Amino acid sequence: MSDKNATVNLNGANLDMPVHQGSVGPEVVDIRKFYAQTGAFTYDPGFTSTASCESGLTYIDGGEGVLLHRGYPIGQLAEHSSFMEVAYLLLNDELPSQDELNDFTYTITRHTMLHEQLMQFYQGFRRDAHPMAIMCGVVGALSAFYHDSTDIADPEHRKISSHRLIAKMPTIAAAAYKYSIGQPFLYPDNSLSYTGNFLRMTFGVPAEPYEIHPAIERALDRIFILHADHEQNASTSTVRLAGSSGANPFACIAAGIACLWGPAHGGANEAALNMLREIGTPDKIPHYIERAKDKNDPFRLMGFGHRVYKNYDPRATVMQETVREVFDALKVTDPVFETARQLEEMALNDDYFKEKKLFPNVDFYSGVILSAIGFPTTMFTALFALARTVGWVAQWNEMISDPGQKIGRPRQLYTGPTQRDYIPLDKR
Ligand code: CMC
């Protein structure tokens, strides 16, 4: 219980509300009894000041550029850990022992195949369908194929469906890509790592062996780590809200994918690279910076700005280092990287971006790396979805396991007409 209160004076009456302190981070005023005691709602469109849940997974200090998963800094996880280890950490509270990691990796590896009939589901899509459109559909359809793991009240069902989602996502995303280019789907190869398997299913062909480049496998695995979870972002909140009604996990993750697709969220990596290619050469940068600052122009610098980070996004720092690593490994370069670098430098020295505390976010450099590896821009957000599935299922599990969990049901500030009588058609 809290021993500190915040007091609101409304219509002459004082209401005391408990103030909670998390393990770290801002104090949180508990307004749950606010309506019952005052008859008034609070108003916070976009949830800029509202904690929607209690969570022990991920902590962000946006002012300091800190991101922790279960207390571990993202920079340390990106440097020393693997995506499978981070997935285990998010799902299970602690880093795994070697045996626990082996068991977890084994389990995930054994769930990578898709029901054969689900593979036929792809044929219903047009060849030019966006991979995210396919993923929304196919992931939602998992609930029609894996009935044996949809009882959300059963922890074992929740665990199996979580493992299935994490394991099948690379197969689903790779198949979406293969379908778009008219190549045969490749079945998973269980002798490969999670990320190596995804690379092979995406870029391999049945006619010849696919050689995995270790530096690329490591770089992509790190990109997955950087995207694994990000506390109560829009898609995670969507998954929680969908899950709060008791919907099955596959449907909830499909809802998360739909939300992630938007250019203000996961779609920004695709939009950022498209923007950099449109800018083309560094001499055009000032023109685009002016456009981004112009209130009458809808153009924004994609991959810039964040609701929470008002200092450098720590994931962007790792991304920028990874660009060089990938270029060196593949012995390639891309003029778009120089454009990105100069755009970042110019924006960071511009008063508009300084005043509004707008910095590059995780999506600014990720597209440059993914493009160098060979992914088309339309696959970028699909890769984000693949990695974020870990965070979505971990957050969903945390919510369902909470005995106090309620259906999410926000209220509103109603500004429509007050009650009036129906007007018959001939009188209108
Ligand atoms: N370019 C130009 N101006 C910007 C930008 C930008 N990228 N981002 C924010 N601003 C301005 C905005 O116009 C506003 O100005 P004013 O106060 O004068 O109206 C101010 O900065 C605050 O912006 P906001 O839209 O109110 O802030 P928000 O917290 O609602 O939005 C955001 C955050 C990420 C949606 C926004 O910064 C944005 O649209 N960025 C570009 C898209 C992007 O890169 N998204 C990826 C986010 S990171 C990955 C993820 O979480 O999915």
CSV table of N, CA, C and O in Angstrom, one decimal, residues 8 42 83 112 179 187 202 247 272 275 355 405 415 417:
chain,number,residue,atom,x,y,z
A,8,VAL,N,-6.9,15.8,-5.3
A,8,VAL,CA,-7.5,16.6,-6.3
A,8,VAL,C,-8.7,17.3,-5.7
A,8,VAL,O,-9.5,16.7,-4.9
A,42,THR,N,-11.0,11.2,-16.2
A,42,THR,CA,-9.7,11.9,-16.6
A,42,THR,C,-9.6,11.8,-18.1
A,42,THR,O,-10.2,11.0,-18.7
A,83,PHE,N,19.2,-13.6,-29.5
A,83,PHE,CA,17.7,-13.3,-29.5
A,83,PHE,C,17.0,-14.4,-28.7
A,83,PHE,O,16.0,-14.1,-28.0
A,112,THR,N,8.8,-24.8,-35.5
A,112,THR,CA,9.0,-23.9,-36.6
A,112,THR,C,8.1,-24.2,-37.9
A,112,THR,O,7.8,-23.3,-38.7
A,179,TYR,N,6.4,-16.0,-51.5
A,179,TYR,CA,5.2,-15.9,-52.3
A,179,TYR,C,5.2,-14.7,-53.2
A,179,TYR,O,4.9,-14.8,-54.4
A,187,TYR,N,11.1,-25.3,-46.3
A,187,TYR,CA,10.7,-25.8,-45.0
A,187,TYR,C,11.9,-25.4,-44.0
A,187,TYR,O,13.0,-25.2,-44.4
A,202,THR,N,14.4,-17.4,-46.2
A,202,THR,CA,14.1,-16.2,-47.0
A,202,THR,C,14.9,-16.1,-48.3
A,202,THR,O,14.4,-15.9,-49.4
A,247,ALA,N,-9.7,-12.8,-25.9
A,247,ALA,CA,-9.5,-13.3,-27.3
A,247,ALA,C,-8.3,-14.3,-27.3
A,247,ALA,O,-7.4,-14.2,-26.4
A,272,ALA,N,11.4,5.2,-43.6
A,272,ALA,CA,12.6,5.9,-43.5
A,272,ALA,C,13.5,5.7,-44.7
A,272,ALA,O,14.2,6.6,-45.2
A,275,MET,N,12.3,7.4,-47.7
A,275,MET,CA,12.6,8.8,-47.6
A,275,MET,C,14.0,9.1,-48.0
A,275,MET,O,14.3,10.0,-48.8
A,355,GLU,N,15.1,21.8,-30.1
A,355,GLU,CA,14.0,22.3,-29.1
A,355,GLU,C,13.0,21.2,-28.9
A,355,GLU,O,12.5,21.0,-27.7
A,405,GLN,N,-6.7,-8.7,-13.5
A,405,GLN,CA,-6.8,-8.2,-14.9
A,405,GLN,C,-8.3,-8.0,-15.2
A,405,GLN,O,-9.2,-8.8,-14.9
A,415,THR,N,-18.6,14.9,-27.2
A,415,THR,CA,-18.8,16.2,-27.7
A,415,THR,C,-19.9,16.2,-28.8
A,415,THR,O,-20.1,17.1,-29.6
A,417,PRO,N,-24.0,15.4,-30.3
A,417,PRO,CA,-25.3,16.1,-29.9
A,417,PRO,C,-25.9,15.5,-28.6
A,417,PRO,O,-25.6,14.3,-28.3
